[in-house]
PDB file of C-alpha atoms and ligand atoms in Angstrom:
ATOM      1  CA  MET S  91      -2.277 -15.684  12.898  1.00  0.00           C
ATOM      2  CA  ARG S  92      -2.817 -12.545  10.866  1.00  0.00           C
ATOM      3  CA  ILE S  93      -5.308  -9.945  12.080  1.00  0.00           C
ATOM      4  CA  ALA S  94      -6.417  -7.188   9.721  1.00  0.00           C
ATOM      5  CA  ARG S  95      -8.626  -4.128  10.033  1.00  0.00           C
ATOM      6  CA  PHE S  96     -10.582  -3.443   6.897  1.00  0.00           C
ATOM      7  CA  LEU S  97     -13.396  -1.595   5.206  1.00  0.00           C
ATOM      8  CA  ALA S  98     -16.112  -3.618   3.477  1.00  0.00           C
ATOM      9  CA  ALA S  99     -19.453  -2.243   2.268  1.00  0.00           C
ATOM     10  CA  GLY S 100     -18.881   0.967   4.202  1.00  0.00           C
ATOM     11  CA  GLN S 101     -18.231  -0.792   7.519  1.00  0.00           C
ATOM     12  CA  VAL S 102     -14.980  -1.148   9.425  1.00  0.00           C
ATOM     13  CA  HIS S 103     -14.224  -4.642  10.710  1.00  0.00           C
ATOM     14  CA  TYR S 104     -11.416  -6.545  12.307  1.00  0.00           C
ATOM     15  CA  GLY S 105     -10.849 -10.013  10.947  1.00  0.00           C
ATOM     16  CA  ILE S 106      -8.536 -13.005  10.801  1.00  0.00           C
ATOM     17  CA  VAL S 107      -6.822 -13.683   7.497  1.00  0.00           C
ATOM     18  CA  GLU S 108      -7.688 -17.220   6.381  1.00  0.00           C
ATOM     19  CA  GLY S 109      -6.206 -17.899   2.959  1.00  0.00           C
ATOM     20  CA  ASP S 110      -7.872 -15.538   0.499  1.00  0.00           C
ATOM     21  CA  HIS S 111     -10.670 -14.616   2.944  1.00  0.00           C
ATOM     22  CA  LEU S 112     -11.104 -12.598   6.102  1.00  0.00           C
ATOM     23  CA  ALA S 113     -13.162 -14.022   8.960  1.00  0.00           C
ATOM     24  CA  ALA S 114     -14.684 -11.049  10.789  1.00  0.00           C
ATOM     25  CA  ILE S 115     -14.405 -10.899  14.563  1.00  0.00           C
ATOM     26  CA  SER S 116     -16.611  -9.040  17.011  1.00  0.00           C
ATOM     27  CA  GLY S 117     -14.971  -6.163  18.843  1.00  0.00           C
ATOM     28  CA  ARG S 118     -11.302  -5.381  18.804  1.00  0.00           C
ATOM     29  CA  PRO S 119      -8.660  -8.117  18.686  1.00  0.00           C
ATOM     30  CA  TRP S 120      -7.466  -7.569  22.264  1.00  0.00           C
ATOM     31  CA  GLU S 121     -11.046  -8.094  23.494  1.00  0.00           C
ATOM     32  CA  GLY S 122     -10.987 -11.714  22.339  1.00  0.00           C
ATOM     33  CA  LEU S 123     -11.041 -13.216  18.877  1.00  0.00           C
ATOM     34  CA  THR S 124     -14.653 -14.286  18.519  1.00  0.00           C
ATOM     35  CA  VAL S 125     -15.527 -14.846  14.868  1.00  0.00           C
ATOM     36  CA  THR S 126     -18.932 -13.567  13.809  1.00  0.00           C
ATOM     37  CA  GLY S 127     -19.351 -16.083  10.977  1.00  0.00           C
ATOM     38  CA  GLU S 128     -19.200 -13.319   8.376  1.00  0.00           C
ATOM     39  CA  THR S 129     -16.399 -13.689   5.804  1.00  0.00           C
ATOM     40  CA  PHE S 130     -15.071 -11.347   3.113  1.00  0.00           C
ATOM     41  CA  PRO S 131     -12.836 -12.038   0.097  1.00  0.00           C
ATOM     42  CA  LEU S 132      -9.480 -10.419   0.844  1.00  0.00           C
ATOM     43  CA  ALA S 133      -9.268  -9.095  -2.715  1.00  0.00           C
ATOM     44  CA  GLU S 134     -12.519  -7.166  -2.328  1.00  0.00           C
ATOM     45  CA  VAL S 135     -11.896  -5.254   0.902  1.00  0.00           C
ATOM     46  CA  ARG S 136      -9.790  -2.187   1.597  1.00  0.00           C
ATOM     47  CA  LEU S 137      -7.175  -2.902   4.233  1.00  0.00           C
ATOM     48  CA  LEU S 138      -6.822  -0.136   6.822  1.00  0.00           C
ATOM     49  CA  ALA S 139      -4.077   0.519   9.357  1.00  0.00           C
ATOM     50  CA  PRO S 140      -4.433  -2.630  11.494  1.00  0.00           C
ATOM     51  CA  VAL S 141      -4.969  -0.603  14.679  1.00  0.00           C
ATOM     52  CA  GLU S 142      -6.041   2.868  15.751  1.00  0.00           C
ATOM     53  CA  PRO S 143      -3.397   3.232  18.449  1.00  0.00           C
ATOM     54  CA  PRO S 144      -4.045   5.337  21.549  1.00  0.00           C
ATOM     55  CA  ASP S 145      -0.311   6.122  21.568  1.00  0.00           C
ATOM     56  CA  VAL S 146       2.504   5.732  19.079  1.00  0.00           C
ATOM     57  CA  PHE S 147       5.840   5.440  20.857  1.00  0.00           C
ATOM     58  CA  ALA S 148       8.968   5.426  18.761  1.00  0.00           C
ATOM     59  CA  ILE S 149      12.601   4.607  19.352  1.00  0.00           C
ATOM     60  CA  GLY S 150      15.394   6.597  17.724  1.00  0.00           C
ATOM     61  CA  LEU S 151      18.825   5.246  16.784  1.00  0.00           C
ATOM     62  CA  ASN S 152      18.105   1.597  17.590  1.00  0.00           C
ATOM     63  CA  TYR S 153      20.427   0.109  14.957  1.00  0.00           C
ATOM     64  CA  LYS S 154      24.181   0.734  15.241  1.00  0.00           C
ATOM     65  CA  SER S 155      24.483   1.191  11.510  1.00  0.00           C
ATOM     66  CA  HIS S 156      21.827   3.928  11.479  1.00  0.00           C
ATOM     67  CA  ALA S 157      23.356   5.740  14.456  1.00  0.00           C
ATOM     68  CA  ALA S 158      26.679   5.686  12.577  1.00  0.00           C
ATOM     69  CA  GLU S 159      25.233   7.052   9.337  1.00  0.00           C
ATOM     70  CA  SER S 160      23.451   9.768  11.340  1.00  0.00           C
ATOM     71  CA  ALA S 161      26.797  10.707  12.950  1.00  0.00           C
ATOM     72  CA  MET S 162      25.243  10.216  16.379  1.00  0.00           C
ATOM     73  CA  GLU S 163      26.667   8.407  19.394  1.00  0.00           C
ATOM     74  CA  LEU S 164      25.264   5.004  20.308  1.00  0.00           C
ATOM     75  CA  PRO S 165      22.528   5.523  22.891  1.00  0.00           C
ATOM     76  CA  LYS S 166      23.106   4.130  26.385  1.00  0.00           C
ATOM     77  CA  ALA S 167      19.347   3.771  26.886  1.00  0.00           C
ATOM     78  CA  PRO S 168      16.467   3.764  24.383  1.00  0.00           C
ATOM     79  CA  VAL S 169      15.818   7.199  22.854  1.00  0.00           C
ATOM     80  CA  ILE S 170      12.055   7.612  23.148  1.00  0.00           C
ATOM     81  CA  PHE S 171       9.915   9.996  21.159  1.00  0.00           C
ATOM     82  CA  LEU S 172       6.248  10.163  20.198  1.00  0.00           C
ATOM     83  CA  LYS S 173       4.414  10.362  16.909  1.00  0.00           C
ATOM     84  CA  ALA S 174       0.911  11.832  16.956  1.00  0.00           C
ATOM     85  CA  ALA S 175      -1.659   9.024  16.830  1.00  0.00           C
ATOM     86  CA  SER S 176      -3.355  11.059  14.082  1.00  0.00           C
ATOM     87  CA  SER S 177      -0.317  10.490  11.835  1.00  0.00           C
ATOM     88  CA  VAL S 178      -1.314   6.825  11.372  1.00  0.00           C
ATOM     89  CA  THR S 179      -2.439   5.769   7.917  1.00  0.00           C
ATOM     90  CA  GLY S 180      -3.009   2.478   6.151  1.00  0.00           C
ATOM     91  CA  PRO S 181      -1.684   0.419   3.255  1.00  0.00           C
ATOM     92  CA  GLU S 182      -1.831   2.095  -0.176  1.00  0.00           C
ATOM     93  CA  GLU S 183      -2.867   5.415   1.387  1.00  0.00           C
ATOM     94  CA  PRO S 184      -0.769   8.306   0.113  1.00  0.00           C
ATOM     95  CA  VAL S 185       1.896   9.776   2.357  1.00  0.00           C
ATOM     96  CA  VAL S 186       1.322  13.488   1.873  1.00  0.00           C
ATOM     97  CA  LEU S 187       4.256  15.884   1.623  1.00  0.00           C
ATOM     98  CA  PRO S 188       3.059  18.673   3.942  1.00  0.00           C
ATOM     99  CA  ALA S 189       2.739  22.169   2.452  1.00  0.00           C
ATOM    100  CA  MET S 190       4.458  23.444   5.604  1.00  0.00           C
ATOM    101  CA  ALA S 191       7.593  21.340   5.030  1.00  0.00           C
ATOM    102  CA  PRO S 192       7.551  19.458   1.714  1.00  0.00           C
ATOM    103  CA  ASP S 193      11.256  19.398   0.819  1.00  0.00           C
ATOM    104  CA  GLU S 194      13.061  16.935   3.107  1.00  0.00           C
ATOM    105  CA  VAL S 195      10.581  14.161   3.815  1.00  0.00           C
ATOM    106  CA  ASP S 196      12.292  10.801   4.376  1.00  0.00           C
ATOM    107  CA  TYR S 197      11.327   7.135   4.855  1.00  0.00           C
ATOM    108  CA  GLU S 198      12.239   4.761   7.721  1.00  0.00           C
ATOM    109  CA  ALA S 199      11.324   1.058   7.573  1.00  0.00           C
ATOM    110  CA  GLU S 200      10.518  -0.224  11.070  1.00  0.00           C
ATOM    111  CA  LEU S 201       9.123  -3.240  12.841  1.00  0.00           C
ATOM    112  CA  ALA S 202       6.060  -2.015  14.768  1.00  0.00           C
ATOM    113  CA  ILE S 203       4.980  -3.711  18.001  1.00  0.00           C
ATOM    114  CA  VAL S 204       1.237  -3.777  18.798  1.00  0.00           C
ATOM    115  CA  ILE S 205       0.433  -4.063  22.516  1.00  0.00           C
ATOM    116  CA  GLY S 206      -2.266  -6.606  23.406  1.00  0.00           C
ATOM    117  CA  ARG S 207      -3.072  -5.950  27.078  1.00  0.00           C
ATOM    118  CA  PRO S 208      -2.401  -3.260  29.656  1.00  0.00           C
ATOM    119  CA  CYS S 209       1.278  -3.354  30.423  1.00  0.00           C
ATOM    120  CA  ARG S 210       2.900  -1.604  33.384  1.00  0.00           C
ATOM    121  CA  LYS S 211       6.281  -2.311  34.985  1.00  0.00           C
ATOM    122  CA  VAL S 212       6.849  -5.703  33.370  1.00  0.00           C
ATOM    123  CA  THR S 213      10.167  -7.507  33.249  1.00  0.00           C
ATOM    124  CA  GLU S 214      12.022  -8.255  30.038  1.00  0.00           C
ATOM    125  CA  ALA S 215      11.267 -11.948  30.557  1.00  0.00           C
ATOM    126  CA  GLU S 216       7.496 -11.377  30.539  1.00  0.00           C
ATOM    127  CA  ALA S 217       7.354  -8.374  28.181  1.00  0.00           C
ATOM    128  CA  LEU S 218       6.453 -10.211  24.990  1.00  0.00           C
ATOM    129  CA  ASP S 219       3.436 -11.817  26.711  1.00  0.00           C
ATOM    130  CA  TYR S 220       1.870  -8.338  26.514  1.00  0.00           C
ATOM    131  CA  VAL S 221       2.363  -8.052  22.767  1.00  0.00           C
ATOM    132  CA  LEU S 222      -0.541  -8.837  20.437  1.00  0.00           C
ATOM    133  CA  GLY S 223       1.691  -8.991  17.378  1.00  0.00           C
ATOM    134  CA  TYR S 224       3.794  -7.111  14.885  1.00  0.00           C
ATOM    135  CA  THR S 225       3.255  -5.140  11.725  1.00  0.00           C
ATOM    136  CA  CYS S 226       5.281  -3.158   9.202  1.00  0.00           C
ATOM    137  CA  GLY S 227       5.737   0.525   9.951  1.00  0.00           C
ATOM    138  CA  ASN S 228       7.222   3.516   8.157  1.00  0.00           C
ATOM    139  CA  ASP S 229       8.439   6.304  10.442  1.00  0.00           C
ATOM    140  CA  VAL S 230       8.129   9.060   7.838  1.00  0.00           C
ATOM    141  CA  SER S 231      10.120  12.103   8.931  1.00  0.00           C
ATOM    142  CA  ALA S 232      10.438  15.718   7.767  1.00  0.00           C
ATOM    143  CA  ARG S 233      14.206  16.062   8.294  1.00  0.00           C
ATOM    144  CA  ASP S 234      14.299  19.842   8.050  1.00  0.00           C
ATOM    145  CA  CYS S 235      11.837  20.131  10.944  1.00  0.00           C
ATOM    146  CA  GLN S 236      13.445  17.281  12.884  1.00  0.00           C
ATOM    147  CA  LEU S 237      17.096  18.195  12.545  1.00  0.00           C
ATOM    148  CA  LYS S 238      17.398  21.865  11.571  1.00  0.00           C
ATOM    149  CA  LEU S 239      14.353  23.949  12.449  1.00  0.00           C
ATOM    150  CA  ASP S 240      12.970  22.553  15.703  1.00  0.00           C
ATOM    151  CA  THR S 241      14.827  21.648  18.856  1.00  0.00           C
ATOM    152  CA  GLN S 242      12.951  18.356  19.170  1.00  0.00           C
ATOM    153  CA  TRP S 243      11.238  15.855  16.888  1.00  0.00           C
ATOM    154  CA  ALA S 244       7.497  16.111  17.517  1.00  0.00           C
ATOM    155  CA  ARG S 245       6.525  18.125  14.448  1.00  0.00           C
ATOM    156  CA  GLY S 246       8.852  16.425  11.983  1.00  0.00           C
ATOM    157  CA  LYS S 247       7.544  12.999  12.974  1.00  0.00           C
ATOM    158  CA  SER S 248       3.837  13.823  13.355  1.00  0.00           C
ATOM    159  CA  PHE S 249       2.502  15.296  10.129  1.00  0.00           C
ATOM    160  CA  GLU S 250      -0.704  13.602   8.983  1.00  0.00           C
ATOM    161  CA  THR S 251      -0.033  10.342   7.083  1.00  0.00           C
ATOM    162  CA  PHE S 252       3.531  10.126   8.502  1.00  0.00           C
ATOM    163  CA  CYS S 253       2.904   6.766  10.177  1.00  0.00           C
ATOM    164  CA  PRO S 254       1.839   4.097   7.669  1.00  0.00           C
ATOM    165  CA  LEU S 255       1.105   0.748   9.355  1.00  0.00           C
ATOM    166  CA  GLY S 256       0.097  -2.612   7.870  1.00  0.00           C
ATOM    167  CA  PRO S 257      -0.869  -4.668   6.031  1.00  0.00           C
ATOM    168  CA  TRP S 258      -1.934  -6.700   9.118  1.00  0.00           C
ATOM    169  CA  ILE S 259      -0.792  -7.793  12.574  1.00  0.00           C
ATOM    170  CA  GLU S 260       1.187 -11.039  12.600  1.00  0.00           C
ATOM    171  CA  THR S 261       0.918 -12.728  15.992  1.00  0.00           C
ATOM    172  CA  ASP S 262       3.454 -15.502  15.333  1.00  0.00           C
ATOM    173  CA  LEU S 263       6.763 -13.782  14.702  1.00  0.00           C
ATOM    174  CA  ASP S 264      10.201 -13.928  16.267  1.00  0.00           C
ATOM    175  CA  PRO S 265      10.795 -10.170  16.544  1.00  0.00           C
ATOM    176  CA  GLU S 266      14.505 -10.708  17.144  1.00  0.00           C
ATOM    177  CA  ASN S 267      15.242 -12.368  13.807  1.00  0.00           C
ATOM    178  CA  ALA S 268      13.303 -10.933  10.868  1.00  0.00           C
ATOM    179  CA  GLU S 269      14.665  -9.479   7.651  1.00  0.00           C
ATOM    180  CA  ILE S 270      13.505  -5.893   7.120  1.00  0.00           C
ATOM    181  CA  SER S 271      13.809  -3.824   3.958  1.00  0.00           C
ATOM    182  CA  LEU S 272      12.496  -0.766   2.165  1.00  0.00           C
ATOM    183  CA  LYS S 273      12.234  -0.214  -1.556  1.00  0.00           C
ATOM    184  CA  LEU S 274      11.771   3.228  -3.072  1.00  0.00           C
ATOM    185  CA  ASN S 275      10.371   3.066  -6.593  1.00  0.00           C
ATOM    186  CA  GLY S 276      11.447  -0.579  -6.750  1.00  0.00           C
ATOM    187  CA  GLU S 277      15.042   0.060  -5.667  1.00  0.00           C
ATOM    188  CA  GLU S 278      16.176  -1.389  -2.344  1.00  0.00           C
ATOM    189  CA  MET S 279      17.279   1.444  -0.038  1.00  0.00           C
ATOM    190  CA  GLN S 280      17.312  -0.327   3.336  1.00  0.00           C
ATOM    191  CA  HIS S 281      17.982  -3.958   4.217  1.00  0.00           C
ATOM    192  CA  SER S 282      18.828  -5.373   7.617  1.00  0.00           C
ATOM    193  CA  ASN S 283      17.615  -7.843  10.220  1.00  0.00           C
ATOM    194  CA  THR S 284      15.908  -7.048  13.509  1.00  0.00           C
ATOM    195  CA  GLN S 285      18.664  -9.040  15.265  1.00  0.00           C
ATOM    196  CA  HIS S 286      20.799  -5.922  14.780  1.00  0.00           C
ATOM    197  CA  MET S 287      18.659  -3.771  17.079  1.00  0.00           C
ATOM    198  CA  ILE S 288      20.641  -2.271  19.958  1.00  0.00           C
ATOM    199  CA  PHE S 289      17.664  -2.694  22.317  1.00  0.00           C
ATOM    200  CA  PRO S 290      15.487  -5.687  21.321  1.00  0.00           C
ATOM    201  CA  CYS S 291      11.691  -5.676  21.487  1.00  0.00           C
ATOM    202  CA  ARG S 292      11.448  -7.312  24.928  1.00  0.00           C
ATOM    203  CA  TYR S 293      13.763  -4.641  26.340  1.00  0.00           C
ATOM    204  CA  LEU S 294      11.779  -1.804  24.723  1.00  0.00           C
ATOM    205  CA  VAL S 295       8.414  -3.048  26.040  1.00  0.00           C
ATOM    206  CA  SER S 296       9.811  -3.512  29.539  1.00  0.00           C
ATOM    207  CA  TYR S 297      11.588  -0.142  29.475  1.00  0.00           C
ATOM    208  CA  LEU S 298       8.546   1.799  28.232  1.00  0.00           C
ATOM    209  CA  SER S 299       6.330   0.028  30.763  1.00  0.00           C
ATOM    210  CA  GLN S 300       8.454   1.584  33.537  1.00  0.00           C
ATOM    211  CA  VAL S 301       7.438   4.989  32.135  1.00  0.00           C
ATOM    212  CA  THR S 302       3.725   4.591  31.661  1.00  0.00           C
ATOM    213  CA  THR S 303       0.947   2.082  31.105  1.00  0.00           C
ATOM    214  CA  LEU S 304       1.090   0.720  27.581  1.00  0.00           C
ATOM    215  CA  ARG S 305      -2.529   0.423  26.507  1.00  0.00           C
ATOM    216  CA  PRO S 306      -3.983  -2.241  24.174  1.00  0.00           C
ATOM    217  CA  GLY S 307      -3.535  -1.204  20.575  1.00  0.00           C
ATOM    218  CA  SER S 308      -0.608   1.072  21.372  1.00  0.00           C
ATOM    219  CA  VAL S 309       2.209   0.899  18.863  1.00  0.00           C
ATOM    220  CA  ILE S 310       5.952   0.950  19.452  1.00  0.00           C
ATOM    221  CA  MET S 311       8.033   1.820  16.392  1.00  0.00           C
ATOM    222  CA  THR S 312      11.306   0.045  17.064  1.00  0.00           C
ATOM    223  CA  GLY S 313      13.766   2.096  15.021  1.00  0.00           C
ATOM    224  CA  THR S 314      15.136   1.964  11.510  1.00  0.00           C
ATOM    225  CA  PRO S 315      18.284   0.404  10.049  1.00  0.00           C
ATOM    226  CA  GLU S 316      20.787   2.126   7.775  1.00  0.00           C
ATOM    227  CA  GLY S 317      19.987   3.462   4.319  1.00  0.00           C
ATOM    228  CA  VAL S 318      17.645   6.371   5.045  1.00  0.00           C
ATOM    229  CA  GLY S 319      17.541   9.169   2.503  1.00  0.00           C
ATOM    230  CA  PHE S 320      19.116  12.050   4.411  1.00  0.00           C
ATOM    231  CA  SER S 321      22.311  10.084   5.087  1.00  0.00           C
ATOM    232  CA  ARG S 322      22.874   9.246   1.419  1.00  0.00           C
ATOM    233  CA  LYS S 323      25.253  11.087  -0.843  1.00  0.00           C
ATOM    234  CA  PRO S 324      23.554  12.698  -2.616  1.00  0.00           C
ATOM    235  CA  GLN S 325      20.629  12.905  -0.229  1.00  0.00           C
ATOM    236  CA  VAL S 326      17.332  11.332  -1.307  1.00  0.00           C
ATOM    237  CA  PHE S 327      14.022  12.834  -0.247  1.00  0.00           C
ATOM    238  CA  LEU S 328      10.505  11.782  -1.145  1.00  0.00           C
ATOM    239  CA  ARG S 329       8.799  13.354  -4.126  1.00  0.00           C
ATOM    240  CA  SER S 330       5.213  13.256  -5.349  1.00  0.00           C
ATOM    241  CA  GLY S 331       4.706  10.107  -7.418  1.00  0.00           C
ATOM    242  CA  ASP S 332       7.201   8.006  -5.441  1.00  0.00           C
ATOM    243  CA  ARG S 333       6.234   4.604  -4.044  1.00  0.00           C
ATOM    244  CA  MET S 334       7.583   3.088  -0.824  1.00  0.00           C
ATOM    245  CA  GLU S 335       7.425  -0.599   0.117  1.00  0.00           C
ATOM    246  CA  VAL S 336       8.387  -1.777   3.604  1.00  0.00           C
ATOM    247  CA  SER S 337       8.791  -5.562   3.790  1.00  0.00           C
ATOM    248  CA  ILE S 338       9.344  -7.641   6.907  1.00  0.00           C
ATOM    249  CA  GLN S 339       9.976 -11.373   6.732  1.00  0.00           C
ATOM    250  CA  GLY S 340       7.039 -13.264   8.196  1.00  0.00           C
ATOM    251  CA  ILE S 341       4.656 -10.295   7.990  1.00  0.00           C
ATOM    252  CA  GLY S 342       4.429  -9.014   4.413  1.00  0.00           C
ATOM    253  CA  THR S 343       4.690  -5.715   2.571  1.00  0.00           C
ATOM    254  CA  LEU S 344       3.308  -2.278   3.411  1.00  0.00           C
ATOM    255  CA  ALA S 345       3.179  -0.098   0.292  1.00  0.00           C
ATOM    256  CA  ASN S 346       2.376   3.615   0.123  1.00  0.00           C
ATOM    257  CA  PRO S 347       2.506   6.145  -2.690  1.00  0.00           C
ATOM    258  CA  VAL S 348       3.677   9.693  -2.037  1.00  0.00           C
ATOM    259  CA  SER S 349       1.697  12.755  -3.040  1.00  0.00           C
ATOM    260  CA  ALA S 350       1.884  16.517  -2.659  1.00  0.00           C
ATOM    261  CA  GLU S 351      -0.596  18.303  -0.394  1.00  0.00           C
ATOM    262  CA  GLN S 352      -3.501  19.607  -2.469  1.00  0.00           C
TER     263      GLN S 352
HETATM  264 MG1   MG J 685      12.415   5.969  13.299  1.00  0.00          MG
END
């Protein structure tokens, strides 16, 4: 099942994707999936980020190939960081190069987990029962802030618009075997499979649930594979007018243009 959040006639709704229509539901998807009877043509609505997460957790260096290209040691446990919830944006919304740090902004295609019910101290075996579904994410990162200027990652990962999510939440996905890719201006820059994660989704949910209560709607960005811009020779950073497309097999494509801050 695909669950979208969308704007139609000035109102925000959640709905279930049914062919070329959306069947609106009452409340939020983790409160039950009761359809209201109202339907909207998919082509006529504006898709929004599929959740407004209370927290956005993120995992660094979760693919061996990306740890290698970053010249970092393989982590012995998940490397957890946070992105500001206010950095979330939706499909086709511009990622804005911040005036404060416009020069080294980079893309990161990631599978994003959406939590479906309160989750605290769960085992790996039961962890995925707490997941509502999965969506495409882009862990946009200002590398100068992240790697050179600051001693930790909060600012470089949290600028407004630095967390595109969408186009919808897919509830029926094997998160441990999905092709993932990112195209920049039509050219494939990243391509891998989620089977190459060092710590798979069930491990991440269980591990994070030992730290804190994962609340419904919370998002876990599960790390990016190789091919990011700062590791390339020459390096590639985002410029105004660029277009990014994150695709995950079984979910779809999340596309975002890039623009300069006005
Ligand atoms: Mg990342």
